[in-house]
Amino acid sequence: MVAESRHSRMVTRTVDLRSDSVTKPTEAMRAAMANAEVDDDVFGHDPSALRLETEMAKIMGKEAALFVPSGTMSNLISVLVHCSIRGSEVILGNKSHIHIYENGGISTIGGVHPRSVKNNEDGTMDIDLIEAAIRDPRGEIVYPTTRLICLENSHTSCGGRCLSVEYTDRVGALAKKHGLKLHIDGARIFNASVALGVPVSRLVQDADSVSVCLSKGLGAPVGSVIVGSKSFVAKARILRKTLGGGMRQVGVLCAAALVAVQENVSKLEDDHKKAKMLAEGLNRIKGLRVNVAAVETNIVYFDVVKGAAEKLCKNLEQHGILIMQESPISIRVALHHQISASDVQYTLSCFKQALTGEVQEDNGI
Ligand SMILES: Cc1ncc(COP(=O)(O)O)c(C=O)c1O
Ligand SMILES: C[C@@H](O)[C@H](N)C(=O)O
């Protein structure tokens, strides 16, 4: 515990807003892990993995599903299955997680060429710019071959903004028109579904594959799931093994994930409300700038007007507030089911103290 100077409060709690990937397994998840029915999943016999995959395929409205150790691996496998022929190209957002935060794996491991299109502030890419990025087959002597379009919903780097079902359907229609496949990085697709009030299966209806993170807002300790057609998932299973992602008694993890899916989807709306509450509070603090209207789910980006984001993060850490610096002037916070309304109020008081010197006692409730 970091002792504060006598002019301010002792640190009374830790509020971890670095990401929604930081949650700890609940008691129910730990019990499920301890009692999980397991077998060898490489042989396709782990009953808890099969149960989770069956449930996720049903929820997402797809034929099949595959448990994968991480969202990065599930995106990589999905792109590589769709782009299995050398010289393939994928159209994706210039701010997409696949393009920015996955070590360029689709190229360095998969040999797939990325063709980035500018992301708008709302996470979309202009449909006409996507169509313009599709390679003309007549130029095959010099061009890669476009085989896939990737969307991200909700969009992490665009502040957790949601792609509408209408937009997704239009991109799906464009992909079909050109004989392309559509993959959705749905790390937070349940957040988008809840925020839009659209069933998750409808939101991904036109997608040939979806990567769903169980370890983000759903709160599972580990893992993602790929959903798609039976033939797609069969190929994904082989590639998962190739990449070293085939695991043995993985039911221990899948049992926790099943609890997460059953218990935490209903908590996402509350995460969004707390994110909005935090954004509104931060926007009232002199020295911070927040686009409150852009907060649609559990992620909030904001600017430190005087550009001292690193100093502010360090100051807040001394009060037990953990946040993610995005740039010299911007910060990101992500709400999750283990952040209470009281934590939000405590966080706001710590920001206020750090920026204005005003100290408020933490009443701890
Ligand atoms: C949109 C998006 N896709 C994929 C990932 C990768 O997930 P993982 O961290 O499990 O590899 C993340 C990480 O949070 C993400 O935000
Ligand atoms: C930082 C990023 O890679 C991670 N996916 C997150 O949103 O926390």
Coordinates of C-alpha atoms and ligand atoms in Angstrom, one line a residue:
M1 CA 0.0 0.0 0.0
V2 CA 1.5 3.3 -1.0
A3 CA 1.3 5.8 1.8
E4 CA 0.1 9.2 0.6
S5 CA 1.5 12.5 1.7
R6 CA -0.3 14.0 4.8
H7 CA -2.1 16.5 2.5
S8 CA -4.0 13.7 0.8
R9 CA -5.7 10.4 1.6
M10 CA -4.1 7.0 2.2
V11 CA -4.6 4.6 -0.7
T12 CA -7.8 2.7 0.3
R13 CA -8.5 0.5 -2.7
T14 CA -7.3 -0.6 -6.2
V15 CA -9.5 0.2 -9.2
D16 CA -8.1 -1.6 -12.2
L17 CA -9.3 0.1 -15.4
R18 CA -6.4 -0.9 -17.6
S19 CA -8.6 -3.3 -19.6
D20 CA -11.6 -5.5 -19.4
S21 CA -9.1 -8.4 -19.7
V22 CA -7.9 -7.9 -16.1
T23 CA -10.8 -9.6 -14.3
K24 CA -10.2 -12.4 -11.9
P25 CA -12.2 -15.7 -12.0
T26 CA -15.2 -15.6 -9.8
E27 CA -15.8 -18.2 -7.1
A28 CA -18.4 -19.9 -9.5
M29 CA -15.7 -20.0 -12.2
R30 CA -13.2 -21.5 -9.8
A31 CA -15.6 -24.1 -8.7
A32 CA -16.4 -25.0 -12.3
M33 CA -12.7 -25.3 -13.0
A34 CA -12.1 -27.5 -10.0
N35 CA -15.0 -29.8 -11.0
A36 CA -14.7 -29.7 -14.8
E37 CA -15.1 -32.9 -16.7
V38 CA -12.0 -33.2 -18.9
D39 CA -10.4 -35.4 -21.5
D40 CA -7.9 -34.8 -24.4
D41 CA -9.1 -32.0 -26.5
V42 CA -6.6 -32.6 -29.3
F43 CA -8.4 -35.9 -29.8
G44 CA -11.7 -33.8 -29.7
H45 CA -12.9 -35.6 -26.6
D46 CA -12.9 -32.9 -23.9
P47 CA -16.6 -32.8 -22.8
S48 CA -16.4 -29.3 -21.3
A49 CA -14.7 -27.9 -24.4
L50 CA -17.4 -29.6 -26.6
R51 CA -20.1 -28.2 -24.3
L52 CA -18.8 -24.6 -24.6
E53 CA -18.3 -24.9 -28.3
T54 CA -21.8 -26.2 -28.8
E55 CA -23.3 -23.4 -26.7
M56 CA -21.3 -20.7 -28.4
A57 CA -22.2 -21.9 -31.9
K58 CA -25.8 -21.9 -30.9
I59 CA -25.6 -18.4 -29.4
M60 CA -23.8 -17.0 -32.4
G61 CA -26.0 -18.7 -34.9
K62 CA -23.2 -20.5 -36.6
E63 CA -22.7 -24.2 -37.4
A64 CA -19.6 -24.8 -35.3
A65 CA -17.2 -23.3 -32.8
L66 CA -13.6 -23.8 -31.6
F67 CA -12.0 -22.8 -28.3
V68 CA -8.7 -21.0 -28.8
P69 CA -6.2 -19.8 -26.2
S70 CA -6.4 -16.1 -27.2
G71 CA -8.1 -13.5 -29.4
T72 CA -4.9 -12.9 -31.2
M73 CA -4.6 -16.6 -32.1
S74 CA -8.3 -16.7 -33.1
N75 CA -8.0 -13.8 -35.5
L76 CA -4.8 -15.2 -36.9
I77 CA -6.3 -18.7 -37.5
S78 CA -9.4 -17.1 -39.0
V79 CA -7.5 -14.9 -41.5
L80 CA -5.2 -17.8 -42.4
V81 CA -8.0 -20.2 -43.1
H82 CA -9.7 -17.7 -45.4
C83 CA -6.4 -16.7 -47.0
S84 CA -4.8 -20.1 -47.4
I85 CA -3.5 -19.4 -51.0
R86 CA -0.1 -17.5 -51.3
G87 CA -0.6 -14.0 -52.6
S88 CA -3.8 -13.4 -50.6
E89 CA -4.7 -9.9 -49.3
V90 CA -7.1 -8.9 -46.5
I91 CA -8.8 -5.5 -46.3
L92 CA -8.9 -4.2 -42.7
G93 CA -9.1 -1.0 -40.8
N94 CA -6.0 1.1 -40.2
K95 CA -6.9 1.2 -36.5
S96 CA -8.0 -2.4 -36.3
H97 CA -6.6 -4.7 -33.5
I98 CA -5.4 -7.2 -36.1
H99 CA -3.4 -4.5 -38.0
I100 CA -2.0 -2.7 -34.9
Y101 CA -1.8 -5.0 -31.9
E102 CA -1.2 -8.5 -33.2
N103 CA 2.5 -8.3 -34.1
G104 CA 1.6 -8.4 -37.9
G105 CA 1.1 -12.1 -37.4
I106 CA -1.1 -12.5 -40.5
S107 CA 2.0 -11.4 -42.5
T108 CA 4.9 -12.6 -40.5
I109 CA 3.4 -16.0 -39.9
G110 CA 0.7 -16.3 -42.5
G111 CA 2.2 -14.5 -45.5
V112 CA -1.0 -12.6 -45.9
H113 CA -0.8 -9.0 -47.2
P114 CA -2.8 -6.4 -45.3
R115 CA -4.6 -3.7 -47.3
S116 CA -5.6 -1.1 -44.7
V117 CA -8.5 1.3 -45.2
K118 CA -9.0 4.3 -42.9
N119 CA -11.2 3.7 -39.9
N120 CA -13.8 6.4 -39.3
E121 CA -14.2 7.7 -35.7
D122 CA -17.2 5.3 -35.3
G123 CA -15.1 2.2 -36.2
T124 CA -16.6 1.8 -39.7
M125 CA -14.7 2.0 -43.0
D126 CA -16.4 3.8 -45.8
I127 CA -18.0 1.2 -48.0
D128 CA -16.8 2.9 -51.2
L129 CA -13.3 2.9 -49.9
I130 CA -13.5 -0.8 -49.1
E131 CA -14.8 -1.5 -52.6
A132 CA -12.0 0.7 -54.1
A133 CA -9.4 -1.4 -52.1
I134 CA -10.6 -4.7 -53.7
R135 CA -7.9 -5.7 -56.3
D136 CA -8.9 -5.9 -59.9
P137 CA -8.3 -9.6 -60.9
R138 CA -7.2 -8.3 -64.4
G139 CA -4.1 -6.9 -62.6
E140 CA -3.1 -10.3 -61.2
I141 CA 0.4 -10.1 -62.7
V142 CA 1.2 -7.3 -60.2
Y143 CA -1.6 -7.4 -57.6
P144 CA -2.1 -9.6 -54.6
T145 CA -5.6 -11.3 -54.6
T146 CA -8.2 -9.9 -52.2
R147 CA -9.8 -12.7 -50.4
L148 CA -11.1 -11.3 -47.1
I149 CA -12.6 -8.3 -45.4
C150 CA -12.2 -7.9 -41.7
L151 CA -14.4 -5.7 -39.4
E152 CA -14.1 -5.2 -35.7
N153 CA -17.2 -4.8 -33.4
S154 CA -17.1 -3.1 -31.0
H155 CA -14.1 -1.3 -32.1
T156 CA -11.4 -1.0 -29.4
S157 CA -9.2 1.8 -30.8
C158 CA -12.2 3.8 -31.9
G159 CA -13.4 4.0 -28.3
G160 CA -15.6 0.9 -28.1
R161 CA -17.9 2.2 -30.8
C162 CA -20.4 -0.3 -32.3
L163 CA -20.9 -1.2 -35.9
S164 CA -24.6 -1.3 -36.7
V165 CA -26.3 -4.4 -38.1
E166 CA -27.2 -2.4 -41.2
Y167 CA -23.6 -1.4 -41.8
T168 CA -22.4 -5.0 -41.2
D169 CA -25.0 -6.3 -43.6
R170 CA -23.8 -3.8 -46.3
V171 CA -20.2 -5.0 -45.9
G172 CA -21.5 -8.6 -46.1
A173 CA -23.3 -7.9 -49.3
L174 CA -20.2 -6.2 -50.7
A175 CA -18.1 -9.2 -49.8
K176 CA -20.5 -11.6 -51.5
K177 CA -20.8 -9.4 -54.6
H178 CA -17.0 -9.7 -55.1
G179 CA -16.7 -13.4 -54.0
L180 CA -14.9 -12.4 -50.7
K181 CA -15.2 -13.7 -47.2
L182 CA -16.1 -11.6 -44.1
H183 CA -14.4 -12.1 -40.7
I184 CA -15.5 -10.1 -37.7
D185 CA -13.1 -9.5 -34.8
G186 CA -15.8 -9.8 -32.2
A187 CA -13.5 -9.6 -29.1
R188 CA -16.3 -7.4 -27.6
I189 CA -19.3 -8.5 -29.9
F190 CA -21.4 -9.0 -26.8
N191 CA -20.8 -5.4 -25.7
A192 CA -22.0 -4.3 -29.2
S193 CA -25.0 -6.6 -29.1
V194 CA -26.1 -5.2 -25.7
A195 CA -25.4 -1.6 -26.6
L196 CA -27.3 -1.9 -29.9
G197 CA -30.1 -4.1 -28.6
V198 CA -29.5 -6.5 -31.4
P199 CA -29.1 -10.3 -30.8
V200 CA -25.5 -11.2 -31.3
S201 CA -26.5 -13.9 -33.9
R202 CA -28.2 -11.2 -36.0
L203 CA -25.2 -8.9 -35.7
V204 CA -22.8 -11.5 -37.2
Q205 CA -25.3 -13.1 -39.6
D206 CA -23.3 -12.2 -42.7
A207 CA -19.9 -13.1 -41.3
D208 CA -18.2 -16.2 -42.5
S209 CA -16.2 -16.3 -39.2
V210 CA -16.2 -14.5 -35.9
S211 CA -13.6 -14.3 -33.2
V212 CA -15.2 -13.9 -29.8
C213 CA -13.1 -13.1 -26.7
L214 CA -14.4 -14.9 -23.6
S215 CA -11.6 -13.2 -21.5
K216 CA -12.7 -9.6 -22.0
G217 CA -16.0 -8.2 -20.8
L218 CA -17.4 -11.7 -20.3
G219 CA -14.8 -12.2 -17.6
A220 CA -13.4 -15.6 -18.3
P221 CA -9.8 -16.1 -17.2
V222 CA -8.6 -17.4 -20.5
G223 CA -9.7 -17.8 -24.1
S224 CA -11.6 -17.0 -27.2
V225 CA -13.9 -18.9 -29.6
I226 CA -14.0 -19.0 -33.3
V227 CA -17.4 -19.6 -34.9
G228 CA -18.2 -20.4 -38.5
S229 CA -19.3 -23.2 -40.8
K230 CA -18.4 -26.8 -39.9
S231 CA -15.9 -27.0 -42.7
F232 CA -14.3 -23.6 -41.7
V233 CA -14.0 -24.8 -38.0
A234 CA -12.5 -28.1 -39.1
K235 CA -9.7 -26.2 -40.9
A236 CA -9.3 -23.9 -38.0
R237 CA -8.9 -26.8 -35.6
I238 CA -6.0 -28.1 -37.8
L239 CA -4.3 -24.7 -37.9
R240 CA -4.8 -24.2 -34.2
K241 CA -2.7 -27.4 -33.7
T242 CA -0.1 -26.2 -36.2
L243 CA 0.3 -23.0 -34.2
G244 CA 0.6 -24.9 -30.9
G245 CA -2.9 -24.0 -29.7
G246 CA -4.1 -27.6 -29.4
M247 CA -4.4 -28.2 -25.7
R248 CA -5.2 -31.4 -23.7
Q249 CA -7.5 -31.2 -20.7
V250 CA -8.7 -27.7 -21.7
G251 CA -12.0 -28.3 -20.1
V252 CA -10.7 -26.7 -17.0
L253 CA -10.6 -23.4 -18.9
C254 CA -13.8 -24.0 -20.9
A255 CA -15.8 -24.7 -17.7
A256 CA -14.9 -21.3 -16.4
A257 CA -15.7 -19.7 -19.8
L258 CA -19.1 -21.4 -19.8
V259 CA -19.9 -19.8 -16.4
A260 CA -18.7 -16.5 -17.8
V261 CA -21.1 -16.7 -20.8
Q262 CA -24.0 -17.8 -18.6
E263 CA -23.5 -15.2 -15.9
N264 CA -21.9 -12.1 -17.3
V265 CA -23.6 -11.1 -20.6
S266 CA -26.3 -9.6 -18.4
K267 CA -23.8 -7.5 -16.6
L268 CA -22.5 -5.7 -19.7
E269 CA -25.2 -3.1 -19.8
D270 CA -24.1 -2.1 -16.3
D271 CA -20.5 -1.8 -17.5
H272 CA -21.7 0.6 -20.2
K273 CA -23.7 2.7 -17.7
K274 CA -20.6 3.0 -15.4
A275 CA -18.5 3.9 -18.4
K276 CA -20.9 6.7 -19.3
M277 CA -21.0 7.8 -15.6
L278 CA -17.2 7.9 -15.5
A279 CA -17.0 9.8 -18.8
E280 CA -19.5 12.4 -17.7
G281 CA -17.6 12.9 -14.4
L282 CA -14.2 13.1 -16.1
N283 CA -15.6 15.7 -18.6
R284 CA -16.5 17.9 -15.7
I285 CA -12.9 18.0 -14.4
K286 CA -10.9 20.9 -15.6
G287 CA -7.9 19.7 -17.6
L288 CA -9.6 16.7 -19.2
R289 CA -11.5 16.5 -22.5
V290 CA -14.0 13.6 -23.2
N291 CA -16.3 13.0 -26.1
V292 CA -19.1 11.7 -23.8
A293 CA -21.5 11.1 -26.7
A294 CA -19.0 8.7 -28.3
V295 CA -19.1 6.4 -25.2
E296 CA -21.3 3.5 -26.4
T297 CA -20.0 0.6 -24.5
N298 CA -17.4 0.0 -21.7
I299 CA -14.4 1.9 -23.1
V300 CA -13.6 5.6 -22.6
Y301 CA -10.8 7.5 -24.2
F302 CA -10.0 11.0 -23.0
D303 CA -7.4 13.7 -23.5
V304 CA -5.3 15.4 -20.8
V305 CA -5.4 19.0 -22.1
K306 CA -2.0 19.9 -20.8
G307 CA -0.5 16.7 -22.3
A308 CA 0.7 15.3 -19.1
A309 CA -0.9 11.8 -19.5
E310 CA 2.2 9.9 -18.2
K311 CA 2.5 12.0 -15.0
L312 CA -1.3 11.7 -14.4
C313 CA -1.2 7.9 -14.8
K314 CA 1.7 7.7 -12.3
N315 CA -0.1 10.0 -9.8
L316 CA -3.3 8.0 -10.0
E317 CA -1.4 4.7 -9.6
Q318 CA -0.3 6.0 -6.2
H319 CA -4.0 6.3 -5.3
G320 CA -4.6 2.7 -6.5
I321 CA -6.1 3.7 -9.9
L322 CA -4.7 1.7 -12.8
I323 CA -5.3 3.1 -16.3
M324 CA -3.7 2.7 -19.8
Q325 CA -1.8 5.6 -21.3
E326 CA -2.6 5.6 -25.1
S327 CA -0.4 8.5 -26.1
P328 CA 1.4 11.5 -24.5
I329 CA -1.9 13.2 -24.2
S330 CA -4.6 10.5 -24.2
I331 CA -5.7 7.8 -21.8
R332 CA -8.0 4.8 -22.0
V333 CA -10.1 3.2 -19.3
A334 CA -12.1 0.0 -19.7
L335 CA -15.0 -0.9 -17.4
H336 CA -15.8 -4.4 -16.4
H337 CA -18.0 -6.4 -14.0
Q338 CA -15.5 -6.1 -11.1
I339 CA -15.7 -2.3 -11.1
S340 CA -18.4 -1.0 -8.8
A341 CA -20.3 2.4 -8.9
S342 CA -18.4 3.3 -5.8
D343 CA -15.1 2.5 -7.6
V344 CA -16.2 4.9 -10.3
Q345 CA -16.9 7.7 -7.7
Y346 CA -13.5 7.0 -6.0
T347 CA -11.8 7.2 -9.4
L348 CA -13.4 10.5 -10.1
S349 CA -12.3 11.9 -6.7
C350 CA -8.7 10.7 -7.4
F351 CA -8.7 12.4 -10.8
K352 CA -10.1 15.6 -9.2
Q353 CA -7.4 15.6 -6.6
A354 CA -4.7 14.9 -9.1
L355 CA -5.8 17.7 -11.4
T356 CA -7.2 20.3 -9.0
G357 CA -5.8 19.4 -5.6
E358 CA -9.3 19.0 -4.2
V359 CA -9.2 16.0 -1.7
Q360 CA -12.3 14.1 -0.9
E361 CA -12.3 11.2 1.7
D362 CA -13.0 7.8 0.4
N363 CA -16.1 6.7 2.3
G364 CA -15.3 3.2 1.1
I365 CA -18.9 2.1 0.2
Ligands
LIG1 C1 -10.5 -6.0 -30.6 C2 -9.5 -7.0 -30.1 N1 -9.3 -8.1 -30.8 C3 -8.4 -9.0 -30.4 C4 -7.8 -8.9 -29.1 C5 -6.8 -9.9 -28.7 O1 -7.2 -10.7 -27.6 P1 -6.1 -11.4 -26.7 O2 -5.5 -10.3 -25.9 O3 -6.8 -12.4 -26.0 O4 -5.0 -11.9 -27.7 C6 -8.1 -7.8 -28.3 C7 -7.4 -7.6 -27.0 O5 -8.0 -7.1 -26.1 C8 -8.9 -6.8 -28.8 O6 -9.2 -5.7 -28.1
LIG2 C1 -4.5 -3.4 -25.6 C2 -5.2 -4.4 -26.3 O1 -4.3 -5.3 -27.0 C3 -6.1 -5.3 -25.5 N1 -6.8 -6.0 -26.6 C4 -7.1 -4.5 -24.7 O2 -8.1 -4.0 -25.3 O3 -6.9 -4.3 -23.5

